[in-house]
PDB file of C-alpha atoms in Angstrom:
ATOM      1  CA  MET A   1      -1.353   8.675  11.577  1.00 43.00           C
ATOM      2  CA  ARG A   2      -4.279   7.236  12.932  1.00 43.00           C
ATOM      3  CA  ARG A   3      -7.446   9.219  12.469  1.00 40.00           C
ATOM      4  CA  ARG A   4      -8.114   9.303  16.030  1.00 40.00           C
ATOM      5  CA  GLU A   5      -4.520  10.549  16.787  1.00 44.00           C
ATOM      6  CA  PHE A   6      -4.726  13.601  14.383  1.00 40.00           C
ATOM      7  CA  ILE A   7      -8.445  14.668  15.934  1.00 37.00           C
ATOM      8  CA  ALA A   8      -7.072  14.368  19.891  1.00 41.00           C
ATOM      9  CA  ALA A   9      -3.607  16.158  18.526  1.00 43.00           C
ATOM     10  CA  LEU A  10      -5.995  18.770  16.909  1.00 39.00           C
ATOM     11  CA  GLY A  11      -8.103  19.210  19.963  1.00 42.00           C
ATOM     12  CA  GLY A  12      -5.411  19.669  22.094  1.00 42.00           C
ATOM     13  CA  ALA A  13      -3.990  22.280  19.393  1.00 41.00           C
ATOM     14  CA  ALA A  14      -7.129  24.293  19.417  1.00 42.00           C
ATOM     15  CA  ALA A  15      -6.711  24.578  23.952  1.00 41.00           C
ATOM     16  CA  TRP A  16      -3.476  26.110  23.967  1.00 41.00           C
ATOM     17  CA  PRO A  17      -3.353  29.289  24.975  1.00 45.00           C
ATOM     18  CA  LEU A  18      -2.571  32.072  22.780  1.00 42.00           C
ATOM     19  CA  ALA A  19       0.222  33.161  24.245  1.00 42.00           C
ATOM     20  CA  ALA A  20       2.195  29.278  23.864  1.00 43.00           C
ATOM     21  CA  ARG A  21       0.785  29.605  20.829  1.00 44.00           C
ATOM     22  CA  ALA A  22       2.231  32.401  19.349  1.00 44.00           C
ATOM     23  CA  GLN A  23       5.233  31.813  21.000  1.00 46.00           C
ATOM     24  CA  GLN A  24       5.251  28.527  19.334  1.00 48.00           C
ATOM     25  CA  SER A  25       4.299  29.786  16.158  1.00 55.00           C
ATOM     26  CA  ALA A  26       7.199  31.947  16.012  1.00 83.00           C
ATOM     27  CA  LEU A  27       9.745  29.149  16.369  1.00 95.00           C
ATOM     28  CA  PRO A  28      11.645  28.448  12.859  1.00 97.00           C
ATOM     29  CA  VAL A  29      10.100  25.881  11.495  1.00 98.00           C
ATOM     30  CA  VAL A  30      12.014  22.726  10.105  1.00 98.00           C
ATOM     31  CA  GLY A  31       9.992  21.124   7.489  1.00 98.00           C
ATOM     32  CA  PHE A  32      10.748  16.622   7.538  1.00 98.00           C
ATOM     33  CA  LEU A  33       9.446  15.446   4.276  1.00 98.00           C
ATOM     34  CA  ASN A  34      10.384  11.447   4.000  1.00 95.00           C
ATOM     35  CA  SER A  35       8.336   8.843   1.035  1.00 92.00           C
ATOM     36  CA  ALA A  36       8.967   6.269   3.969  1.00 88.00           C
ATOM     37  CA  ALA A  37       6.101   5.854   7.104  1.00 86.00           C
ATOM     38  CA  ALA A  38       6.857   7.466  10.431  1.00 89.00           C
ATOM     39  CA  GLU A  39       7.357   3.623  12.304  1.00 82.00           C
ATOM     40  CA  THR A  40      10.219   2.915   9.653  1.00 79.00           C
ATOM     41  CA  PHE A  41      11.955   6.234  10.242  1.00 85.00           C
ATOM     42  CA  ALA A  42      11.993   6.177  14.620  1.00 88.00           C
ATOM     43  CA  PRO A  43      15.689   5.608  14.660  1.00 88.00           C
ATOM     44  CA  MET A  44      16.683   8.034  11.535  1.00 91.00           C
ATOM     45  CA  VAL A  45      14.277  10.809  12.944  1.00 95.00           C
ATOM     46  CA  ALA A  46      16.510  10.164  16.797  1.00 96.00           C
ATOM     47  CA  ALA A  47      19.773  10.488  14.400  1.00 96.00           C
ATOM     48  CA  PHE A  48      18.183  13.190  12.925  1.00 97.00           C
ATOM     49  CA  ARG A  49      17.462  15.215  16.371  1.00 97.00           C
ATOM     50  CA  GLN A  50      20.493  14.620  17.802  1.00 98.00           C
ATOM     51  CA  GLY A  51      22.500  15.905  14.311  1.00 97.00           C
ATOM     52  CA  LEU A  52      20.131  19.011  15.552  1.00 97.00           C
ATOM     53  CA  GLY A  53      20.999  19.010  18.603  1.00 97.00           C
ATOM     54  CA  GLU A  54      24.312  18.730  18.115  1.00 97.00           C
ATOM     55  CA  ALA A  55      23.673  22.147  15.839  1.00 94.00           C
ATOM     56  CA  GLY A  56      22.328  23.984  18.976  1.00 96.00           C
ATOM     57  CA  TYR A  57      18.437  23.333  18.265  1.00 98.00           C
ATOM     58  CA  VAL A  58      15.821  21.365  19.814  1.00 97.00           C
ATOM     59  CA  GLU A  59      12.825  20.109  19.129  1.00 96.00           C
ATOM     60  CA  GLY A  60      10.195  22.574  21.140  1.00 94.00           C
ATOM     61  CA  GLN A  61      12.084  24.539  22.295  1.00 96.00           C
ATOM     62  CA  ASN A  62      13.628  26.578  19.914  1.00 97.00           C
ATOM     63  CA  VAL A  63      12.561  24.744  16.493  1.00 97.00           C
ATOM     64  CA  THR A  64       9.432  23.501  15.258  1.00 97.00           C
ATOM     65  CA  ILE A  65       9.843  20.268  12.924  1.00 97.00           C
ATOM     66  CA  GLU A  66       6.357  19.982  10.529  1.00 98.00           C
ATOM     67  CA  TYR A  67       6.447  15.950   9.436  1.00 98.00           C
ATOM     68  CA  ARG A  68       5.109  14.898   6.336  1.00 98.00           C
ATOM     69  CA  TRP A  69       5.249  11.668   5.578  1.00 96.00           C
ATOM     70  CA  ALA A  70       3.773   9.729   2.523  1.00 94.00           C
ATOM     71  CA  ASP A  71       3.720   5.756   3.472  1.00 89.00           C
ATOM     72  CA  GLY A  72       5.421   4.882  -0.026  1.00 85.00           C
ATOM     73  CA  GLN A  73       2.931   6.200  -2.006  1.00 89.00           C
ATOM     74  CA  TYR A  74       4.966   8.465  -4.260  1.00 91.00           C
ATOM     75  CA  ASP A  75       3.305  10.354  -5.894  1.00 93.00           C
ATOM     76  CA  GLN A  76       1.517  12.309  -2.801  1.00 96.00           C
ATOM     77  CA  LEU A  77       5.336  13.575  -2.401  1.00 97.00           C
ATOM     78  CA  PRO A  78       4.776  17.080  -4.538  1.00 97.00           C
ATOM     79  CA  ALA A  79       1.489  18.203  -2.595  1.00 98.00           C
ATOM     80  CA  LEU A  80       3.072  17.363   0.736  1.00 98.00           C
ATOM     81  CA  ALA A  81       6.099  19.660  -0.186  1.00 98.00           C
ATOM     82  CA  ALA A  82       3.683  22.077  -0.920  1.00 98.00           C
ATOM     83  CA  ASP A  83       2.105  21.716   1.974  1.00 98.00           C
ATOM     84  CA  LEU A  84       5.741  22.788   3.328  1.00 98.00           C
ATOM     85  CA  VAL A  85       6.348  25.767   1.629  1.00 98.00           C
ATOM     86  CA  ARG A  86       2.694  27.080   2.117  1.00 97.00           C
ATOM     87  CA  ARG A  87       3.288  26.076   5.718  1.00 95.00           C
ATOM     88  CA  GLN A  88       6.601  29.119   5.056  1.00 96.00           C
ATOM     89  CA  ALA A  89       9.345  26.658   6.254  1.00 98.00           C
ATOM     90  CA  THR A  90      12.817  27.661   7.171  1.00 98.00           C
ATOM     91  CA  VAL A  91      14.551  24.950   5.794  1.00 98.00           C
ATOM     92  CA  ILE A  92      13.092  21.638   3.960  1.00 98.00           C
ATOM     93  CA  VAL A  93      14.693  17.958   5.132  1.00 98.00           C
ATOM     94  CA  ALA A  94      13.518  15.703   2.071  1.00 97.00           C
ATOM     95  CA  GLY A  95      14.843  12.038   2.580  1.00 94.00           C
ATOM     96  CA  GLY A  96      13.844   8.664   1.634  1.00 88.00           C
ATOM     97  CA  GLY A  97      15.374   9.055  -2.289  1.00 87.00           C
ATOM     98  CA  ALA A  98      15.279  10.862  -4.655  1.00 90.00           C
ATOM     99  CA  VAL A  99      12.136  11.400  -4.794  1.00 92.00           C
ATOM    100  CA  THR A 100      12.043  12.873  -2.418  1.00 95.00           C
ATOM    101  CA  ALA A 101      14.406  15.558  -2.957  1.00 96.00           C
ATOM    102  CA  ARG A 102      13.068  16.076  -7.145  1.00 95.00           C
ATOM    103  CA  ALA A 103       9.642  16.856  -4.918  1.00 97.00           C
ATOM    104  CA  ALA A 104      11.125  19.110  -2.512  1.00 98.00           C
ATOM    105  CA  LYS A 105      13.207  20.766  -5.344  1.00 97.00           C
ATOM    106  CA  ALA A 106       9.858  21.193  -7.954  1.00 97.00           C
ATOM    107  CA  ALA A 107       8.230  22.665  -5.022  1.00 98.00           C
ATOM    108  CA  THR A 108      10.547  25.278  -4.166  1.00 97.00           C
ATOM    109  CA  ALA A 109      13.032  27.558  -5.428  1.00 96.00           C
ATOM    110  CA  THR A 110      14.275  30.111  -2.530  1.00 97.00           C
ATOM    111  CA  ILE A 111      14.045  27.681   0.733  1.00 98.00           C
ATOM    112  CA  PRO A 112      16.999  25.415   1.447  1.00 98.00           C
ATOM    113  CA  ILE A 113      16.334  21.533   0.868  1.00 98.00           C
ATOM    114  CA  VAL A 114      18.915  19.671   2.677  1.00 98.00           C
ATOM    115  CA  PHE A 115      18.377  15.495   1.153  1.00 96.00           C
ATOM    116  CA  SER A 116      19.841  12.708   1.563  1.00 94.00           C
ATOM    117  CA  VAL A 117      19.817  10.029  -1.459  1.00 90.00           C
ATOM    118  CA  GLY A 118      21.237   6.933  -2.574  1.00 82.00           C
ATOM    119  CA  ASP A 119      22.495   7.825  -5.384  1.00 81.00           C
ATOM    120  CA  ASP A 120      24.900  10.524  -7.308  1.00 87.00           C
ATOM    121  CA  PRO A 121      23.083  13.765  -6.813  1.00 92.00           C
ATOM    122  CA  VAL A 122      24.802  15.037  -9.462  1.00 92.00           C
ATOM    123  CA  LYS A 123      23.925  12.623 -11.632  1.00 89.00           C
ATOM    124  CA  LEU A 124      20.252  12.880 -10.221  1.00 88.00           C
ATOM    125  CA  GLY A 125      19.822  16.596 -11.597  1.00 91.00           C
ATOM    126  CA  LEU A 126      20.350  18.116  -7.903  1.00 94.00           C
ATOM    127  CA  ILE A 127      23.352  20.069  -8.090  1.00 94.00           C
ATOM    128  CA  ASN A 128      25.923  21.430  -9.990  1.00 91.00           C
ATOM    129  CA  SER A 129      28.928  19.692  -7.722  1.00 93.00           C
ATOM    130  CA  LEU A 130      30.044  17.773  -5.200  1.00 93.00           C
ATOM    131  CA  SER A 131      32.222  20.775  -3.659  1.00 94.00           C
ATOM    132  CA  LEU A 132      29.921  23.734  -5.084  1.00 92.00           C
ATOM    133  CA  PRO A 133      26.383  22.016  -4.853  1.00 94.00           C
ATOM    134  CA  GLY A 134      25.427  25.827  -6.249  1.00 89.00           C
ATOM    135  CA  GLY A 135      21.288  26.823  -5.659  1.00 93.00           C
ATOM    136  CA  ASN A 136      18.689  26.102  -2.739  1.00 97.00           C
ATOM    137  CA  LEU A 137      19.551  22.660  -2.392  1.00 97.00           C
ATOM    138  CA  THR A 138      22.137  20.142  -0.338  1.00 97.00           C
ATOM    139  CA  GLY A 139      22.494  17.534   2.215  1.00 96.00           C
ATOM    140  CA  VAL A 140      24.381  13.783   1.753  1.00 95.00           C
ATOM    141  CA  SER A 141      24.211  10.924  -0.630  1.00 92.00           C
ATOM    142  CA  ILE A 142      24.355   7.349   1.087  1.00 85.00           C
ATOM    143  CA  LEU A 143      25.584   4.887  -0.666  1.00 74.00           C
ATOM    144  CA  THR A 144      22.437   2.665  -1.412  1.00 71.00           C
ATOM    145  CA  THR A 145      21.658   2.554  -5.296  1.00 64.00           C
ATOM    146  CA  GLY A 146      24.295  -0.832  -6.642  1.00 68.00           C
ATOM    147  CA  LEU A 147      23.794  -2.646  -3.875  1.00 84.00           C
ATOM    148  CA  GLU A 148      20.992  -4.715  -4.700  1.00 87.00           C
ATOM    149  CA  ALA A 149      23.987  -7.347  -6.730  1.00 90.00           C
ATOM    150  CA  LYS A 150      26.131  -7.796  -4.066  1.00 92.00           C
ATOM    151  CA  ARG A 151      23.153  -8.751  -1.571  1.00 94.00           C
ATOM    152  CA  LEU A 152      22.531 -11.375  -3.917  1.00 96.00           C
ATOM    153  CA  GLU A 153      26.549 -12.478  -4.089  1.00 95.00           C
ATOM    154  CA  VAL A 154      26.519 -12.709   0.173  1.00 96.00           C
ATOM    155  CA  LEU A 155      22.931 -14.667  -0.016  1.00 97.00           C
ATOM    156  CA  HIS A 156      24.166 -16.710  -2.617  1.00 96.00           C
ATOM    157  CA  GLU A 157      27.323 -17.609  -0.187  1.00 96.00           C
ATOM    158  CA  ALA A 158      25.679 -17.718   3.021  1.00 96.00           C
ATOM    159  CA  VAL A 159      22.661 -20.513   0.915  1.00 96.00           C
ATOM    160  CA  PRO A 160      24.728 -22.081  -1.398  1.00 95.00           C
ATOM    161  CA  GLY A 161      22.052 -24.592  -2.328  1.00 94.00           C
ATOM    162  CA  ALA A 162      19.453 -22.802  -3.348  1.00 95.00           C
ATOM    163  CA  SER A 163      19.820 -22.181  -7.208  1.00 94.00           C
ATOM    164  CA  VAL A 164      16.273 -20.593  -7.413  1.00 96.00           C
ATOM    165  CA  ILE A 165      16.175 -16.839  -5.220  1.00 97.00           C
ATOM    166  CA  GLY A 166      12.853 -14.919  -4.793  1.00 97.00           C
ATOM    167  CA  LEU A 167      13.199 -11.065  -5.723  1.00 96.00           C
ATOM    168  CA  LEU A 168      10.996  -8.924  -3.689  1.00 96.00           C
ATOM    169  CA  VAL A 169      10.489  -5.758  -4.979  1.00 94.00           C
ATOM    170  CA  ASN A 170       7.693  -2.075  -5.416  1.00 92.00           C
ATOM    171  CA  SER A 171       6.926  -2.063  -9.075  1.00 91.00           C
ATOM    172  CA  ASN A 172       5.939   1.467  -7.361  1.00 88.00           C
ATOM    173  CA  TYR A 173       8.871   2.485  -6.953  1.00 85.00           C
ATOM    174  CA  PRO A 174      11.519   4.842  -9.233  1.00 81.00           C
ATOM    175  CA  ASP A 175      14.722   3.263  -9.264  1.00 81.00           C
ATOM    176  CA  PHE A 176      12.844  -0.545  -9.975  1.00 86.00           C
ATOM    177  CA  GLU A 177      13.417  -1.026 -12.914  1.00 88.00           C
ATOM    178  CA  THR A 178      17.315  -0.525 -12.298  1.00 86.00           C
ATOM    179  CA  GLN A 179      16.955  -3.078  -9.223  1.00 87.00           C
ATOM    180  CA  ARG A 180      15.370  -5.999 -11.499  1.00 90.00           C
ATOM    181  CA  LYS A 181      18.022  -5.183 -14.214  1.00 90.00           C
ATOM    182  CA  ASP A 182      21.004  -5.130 -11.524  1.00 89.00           C
ATOM    183  CA  LEU A 183      19.876  -8.133 -10.101  1.00 91.00           C
ATOM    184  CA  LEU A 184      19.172 -10.370 -13.251  1.00 93.00           C
ATOM    185  CA  ALA A 185      21.783  -9.692 -14.031  1.00 92.00           C
ATOM    186  CA  ALA A 186      24.347 -10.637 -11.477  1.00 93.00           C
ATOM    187  CA  ALA A 187      22.226 -13.836 -10.816  1.00 94.00           C
ATOM    188  CA  GLN A 188      23.174 -14.864 -14.234  1.00 93.00           C
ATOM    189  CA  GLY A 189      26.938 -14.498 -13.414  1.00 93.00           C
ATOM    190  CA  LEU A 190      26.388 -16.384 -10.539  1.00 95.00           C
ATOM    191  CA  GLY A 191      24.667 -19.294 -12.317  1.00 95.00           C
ATOM    192  CA  LEU A 192      21.376 -18.288 -10.691  1.00 96.00           C
ATOM    193  CA  GLN A 193      17.908 -18.576 -11.242  1.00 95.00           C
ATOM    194  CA  ILE A 194      15.900 -15.409  -9.982  1.00 95.00           C
ATOM    195  CA  THR A 195      11.587 -15.266  -9.753  1.00 95.00           C
ATOM    196  CA  VAL A 196      10.733 -11.622  -9.466  1.00 95.00           C
ATOM    197  CA  LEU A 197       7.611 -11.218  -7.342  1.00 95.00           C
ATOM    198  CA  ASN A 198       6.224  -7.561  -7.094  1.00 95.00           C
ATOM    199  CA  ALA A 199       4.241  -5.958  -3.906  1.00 95.00           C
ATOM    200  CA  ASN A 200       2.220  -2.535  -3.532  1.00 92.00           C
ATOM    201  CA  SER A 201       0.132  -3.689  -0.560  1.00 91.00           C
ATOM    202  CA  GLU A 202       0.016  -5.471   2.585  1.00 91.00           C
ATOM    203  CA  ARG A 203      -1.744  -7.830   0.961  1.00 94.00           C
ATOM    204  CA  ASP A 204       0.600  -7.997  -1.996  1.00 96.00           C
ATOM    205  CA  ILE A 205       3.583  -9.271   0.103  1.00 96.00           C
ATOM    206  CA  ASP A 206       1.261 -12.135   1.701  1.00 96.00           C
ATOM    207  CA  THR A 207       0.565 -13.201  -1.746  1.00 97.00           C
ATOM    208  CA  ALA A 208       4.117 -13.378  -2.935  1.00 97.00           C
ATOM    209  CA  PHE A 209       5.527 -15.360  -0.175  1.00 97.00           C
ATOM    210  CA  ALA A 210       2.534 -17.875  -0.190  1.00 96.00           C
ATOM    211  CA  THR A 211       4.265 -17.779  -4.316  1.00 96.00           C
ATOM    212  CA  LEU A 212       7.506 -18.272  -2.634  1.00 96.00           C
ATOM    213  CA  VAL A 213       6.276 -21.643  -1.028  1.00 95.00           C
ATOM    214  CA  GLU A 214       4.797 -22.747  -4.556  1.00 95.00           C
ATOM    215  CA  ARG A 215       7.511 -22.806  -6.297  1.00 94.00           C
ATOM    216  CA  ARG A 216      10.008 -23.538  -3.305  1.00 93.00           C
ATOM    217  CA  VAL A 217      12.862 -21.058  -3.857  1.00 96.00           C
ATOM    218  CA  GLY A 218      15.057 -21.675  -2.029  1.00 96.00           C
ATOM    219  CA  ALA A 219      16.102 -18.411  -0.524  1.00 97.00           C
ATOM    220  CA  LEU A 220      14.470 -14.307  -0.393  1.00 98.00           C
ATOM    221  CA  LEU A 221      16.207 -10.906  -0.776  1.00 97.00           C
ATOM    222  CA  VAL A 222      14.021  -8.483  -0.653  1.00 96.00           C
ATOM    223  CA  ALA A 223      15.228  -4.852  -2.804  1.00 92.00           C
ATOM    224  CA  SER A 224      15.882  -1.262  -0.800  1.00 86.00           C
ATOM    225  CA  SER A 225      12.637   0.564  -1.646  1.00 86.00           C
ATOM    226  CA  PRO A 226      10.923   2.883   1.275  1.00 83.00           C
ATOM    227  CA  PHE A 227       7.081   1.030   1.067  1.00 87.00           C
ATOM    228  CA  LEU A 228       9.149  -2.818   1.310  1.00 89.00           C
ATOM    229  CA  ALA A 229      10.678  -1.359   4.149  1.00 85.00           C
ATOM    230  CA  GLY A 230       7.472   0.297   5.829  1.00 83.00           C
ATOM    231  CA  ARG A 231       6.438  -3.352   6.047  1.00 89.00           C
ATOM    232  CA  ARG A 232       9.646  -4.641   7.722  1.00 89.00           C
ATOM    233  CA  GLU A 233       8.203  -6.555  10.737  1.00 92.00           C
ATOM    234  CA  GLN A 234       5.152  -7.911   8.378  1.00 95.00           C
ATOM    235  CA  LEU A 235       8.320  -8.990   5.740  1.00 97.00           C
ATOM    236  CA  VAL A 236      10.635 -11.280   8.666  1.00 97.00           C
ATOM    237  CA  ALA A 237       7.174 -12.557  10.355  1.00 97.00           C
ATOM    238  CA  LEU A 238       6.405 -14.204   6.651  1.00 97.00           C
ATOM    239  CA  ALA A 239       9.665 -15.209   6.341  1.00 97.00           C
ATOM    240  CA  THR A 240      10.292 -16.868   9.608  1.00 96.00           C
ATOM    241  CA  ARG A 241       6.845 -18.943   9.225  1.00 96.00           C
ATOM    242  CA  HIS A 242       7.879 -20.126   6.316  1.00 97.00           C
ATOM    243  CA  ALA A 243      11.633 -20.465   7.302  1.00 96.00           C
ATOM    244  CA  ILE A 244      12.774 -19.221   4.008  1.00 97.00           C
ATOM    245  CA  PRO A 245      16.523 -17.370   3.776  1.00 98.00           C
ATOM    246  CA  ALA A 246      16.225 -13.483   3.401  1.00 98.00           C
ATOM    247  CA  ILE A 247      18.449 -10.776   2.686  1.00 98.00           C
ATOM    248  CA  PHE A 248      17.564  -6.865   3.336  1.00 96.00           C
ATOM    249  CA  GLU A 249      18.701  -3.682   3.183  1.00 90.00           C
ATOM    250  CA  TRP A 250      18.781  -2.395   6.912  1.00 86.00           C
ATOM    251  CA  PRO A 251      20.044  -3.927  10.309  1.00 88.00           C
ATOM    252  CA  GLU A 252      16.437  -2.852  11.604  1.00 87.00           C
ATOM    253  CA  TYR A 253      15.269  -6.444   9.845  1.00 93.00           C
ATOM    254  CA  VAL A 254      17.388  -8.455  11.361  1.00 95.00           C
ATOM    255  CA  THR A 255      16.818  -6.989  15.174  1.00 92.00           C
ATOM    256  CA  LEU A 256      13.288  -8.294  14.634  1.00 93.00           C
ATOM    257  CA  GLY A 257      14.718 -11.879  13.783  1.00 96.00           C
ATOM    258  CA  GLY A 258      15.699 -11.412   9.749  1.00 97.00           C
ATOM    259  CA  LEU A 259      18.164 -13.259   9.033  1.00 98.00           C
ATOM    260  CA  MET A 260      21.000 -10.594   7.927  1.00 97.00           C
ATOM    261  CA  SER A 261      21.367  -7.662   5.783  1.00 96.00           C
ATOM    262  CA  TYR A 262      24.108  -5.323   4.157  1.00 95.00           C
ATOM    263  CA  GLY A 263      23.787  -1.806   3.192  1.00 89.00           C
ATOM    264  CA  THR A 264      24.803   1.471   4.695  1.00 84.00           C
ATOM    265  CA  ASN A 265      24.004   2.410   8.122  1.00 82.00           C
ATOM    266  CA  LEU A 266      20.372   5.557   7.314  1.00 85.00           C
ATOM    267  CA  ALA A 267      21.014   6.627  11.099  1.00 88.00           C
ATOM    268  CA  ASP A 268      24.522   8.354  10.451  1.00 90.00           C
ATOM    269  CA  GLY A 269      23.298  10.031   7.157  1.00 91.00           C
ATOM    270  CA  TYR A 270      20.354  11.482   9.234  1.00 95.00           C
ATOM    271  CA  HIS A 271      22.944  12.521  12.151  1.00 96.00           C
ATOM    272  CA  GLN A 272      24.028  14.295   8.895  1.00 96.00           C
ATOM    273  CA  VAL A 273      21.430  15.891   7.457  1.00 97.00           C
ATOM    274  CA  GLY A 274      20.618  16.873  10.985  1.00 98.00           C
ATOM    275  CA  ILE A 275      24.075  18.662  11.757  1.00 97.00           C
ATOM    276  CA  TYR A 276      23.596  20.297   8.375  1.00 98.00           C
ATOM    277  CA  ALA A 277      19.900  21.738   8.591  1.00 98.00           C
ATOM    278  CA  GLY A 278      21.469  23.600  12.222  1.00 97.00           C
ATOM    279  CA  LYS A 279      23.614  25.186  10.055  1.00 97.00           C
ATOM    280  CA  ILE A 280      21.417  26.390   8.299  1.00 97.00           C
ATOM    281  CA  LEU A 281      18.912  27.901  10.310  1.00 97.00           C
ATOM    282  CA  LYS A 282      21.945  29.506  11.495  1.00 96.00           C
ATOM    283  CA  GLY A 283      22.689  31.139   8.450  1.00 96.00           C
ATOM    284  CA  VAL A 284      24.616  29.029   6.161  1.00 97.00           C
ATOM    285  CA  LYS A 285      23.600  29.090   3.263  1.00 96.00           C
ATOM    286  CA  PRO A 286      22.670  25.837   1.598  1.00 96.00           C
ATOM    287  CA  ALA A 287      25.308  26.480  -1.364  1.00 94.00           C
ATOM    288  CA  GLU A 288      28.499  26.871   1.018  1.00 94.00           C
ATOM    289  CA  LEU A 289      27.933  23.550   2.119  1.00 96.00           C
ATOM    290  CA  PRO A 290      29.594  20.374   0.662  1.00 96.00           C
ATOM    291  CA  VAL A 291      27.685  17.323  -0.067  1.00 96.00           C
ATOM    292  CA  GLN A 292      28.805  15.036   2.420  1.00 94.00           C
ATOM    293  CA  GLN A 293      29.314  11.134   1.325  1.00 89.00           C
ATOM    294  CA  LEU A 294      28.915   7.654   3.438  1.00 85.00           C
ATOM    295  CA  VAL A 295      29.813   4.850   1.629  1.00 78.00           C
ATOM    296  CA  LYS A 296      30.295   2.747   5.310  1.00 84.00           C
ATOM    297  CA  VAL A 297      28.653  -1.104   4.534  1.00 90.00           C
ATOM    298  CA  GLU A 298      27.550  -3.187   7.368  1.00 93.00           C
ATOM    299  CA  LEU A 299      27.310  -6.479   7.057  1.00 96.00           C
ATOM    300  CA  VAL A 300      24.581  -7.803  10.609  1.00 96.00           C
ATOM    301  CA  ILE A 301      24.122 -11.058  10.483  1.00 97.00           C
ATOM    302  CA  ASN A 302      21.101 -13.118  13.397  1.00 97.00           C
ATOM    303  CA  LEU A 303      22.901 -16.391  14.254  1.00 96.00           C
ATOM    304  CA  LYS A 304      19.752 -17.237  15.925  1.00 96.00           C
ATOM    305  CA  THR A 305      18.163 -17.538  12.810  1.00 97.00           C
ATOM    306  CA  ALA A 306      20.424 -18.722  11.205  1.00 96.00           C
ATOM    307  CA  ARG A 307      20.456 -22.252  13.568  1.00 95.00           C
ATOM    308  CA  THR A 308      16.751 -21.781  13.783  1.00 95.00           C
ATOM    309  CA  LEU A 309      16.761 -22.068  10.155  1.00 95.00           C
ATOM    310  CA  GLY A 310      19.320 -25.336  10.110  1.00 95.00           C
ATOM    311  CA  LEU A 311      21.921 -23.085   8.398  1.00 94.00           C
ATOM    312  CA  THR A 312      25.902 -22.559   9.310  1.00 94.00           C
ATOM    313  CA  PHE A 313      27.256 -19.700   7.690  1.00 93.00           C
ATOM    314  CA  PRO A 314      31.085 -20.389   6.438  1.00 92.00           C
ATOM    315  CA  LEU A 315      33.696 -18.444   8.738  1.00 93.00           C
ATOM    316  CA  SER A 316      34.872 -16.392   5.663  1.00 93.00           C
ATOM    317  CA  LEU A 317      31.083 -14.615   5.846  1.00 94.00           C
ATOM    318  CA  LEU A 318      31.627 -14.659   9.617  1.00 94.00           C
ATOM    319  CA  GLY A 319      34.198 -13.155   9.301  1.00 94.00           C
ATOM    320  CA  ARG A 320      33.358 -10.213   7.578  1.00 94.00           C
ATOM    321  CA  ALA A 321      30.032  -9.311   9.528  1.00 95.00           C
ATOM    322  CA  ASP A 322      29.899  -6.264  11.550  1.00 94.00           C
ATOM    323  CA  ARG A 323      27.597  -7.287  13.615  1.00 94.00           C
ATOM    324  CA  VAL A 324      26.846 -11.100  14.934  1.00 95.00           C
ATOM    325  CA  ILE A 325      23.565 -11.168  17.425  1.00 94.00           C
ATOM    326  CA  GLU A 326      23.653 -14.629  19.476  1.00 87.00           C
TER     327      GLU A 326
END
């Protein structure tokens, strides 16, 4: 939230009638903690609210949602989680990866937590088992970790003439090293060369694209990270300006004009998170809710962008696409 908007909101809150404020404070509170930026997660927030609504809860009517966004600054998550604990949240929703779930878990052992993570939550040490989570955590495991190598295969199939592939990463992201190792191994198997470029700021992104052009890199893979996802408009605009074929994680990139995406539909996961948060508000214990696993992966292709780049997709790849934007 910008400073001017924050001040305006604060001033509006000060003007509330006392009765209205008393009613607001009496509502149960859902703490929505996320490692990404608010504008990035608008579709996921909408899906979360829909799930919450299906459980009988509507924001501002019978539940209050307190949002805390780290905007890709992962070191802020512990303080944001602690703030929700002080706010006495009834349930905390921890989204944006394992780093958020771990921050929430470290902040409280009593407040129920519903997470959304991209890896096995048992392996991450969040729960005891998928069917019987135990403790105060449950949630959704969305298939995201390990998809980078598959994205590289899809990109290679779409742009077979590109022997050098750029890999844009965010080295502050906790899974960065795993992403890099997986992609280097996959590239070796495909006979490709990888140029790794790091971006921890918007200026870094501009610099990375200048390097891609200078080195005449044939195509680009943007690794998953909340920070990079928060700059998707900048990424798509630069890829378009420099005519670089690129593959991304989410279909939202493709609707903005990106060439293609391969990944899980996060909105489906946040819809389930909303349902679980609603059940907990009704009194169900997290330990009684088995972790839901979402493994469906979608391939989305933008043919308009492909034509602009002078690319012709193989029929085999088009046939596997879940959605094609004309």
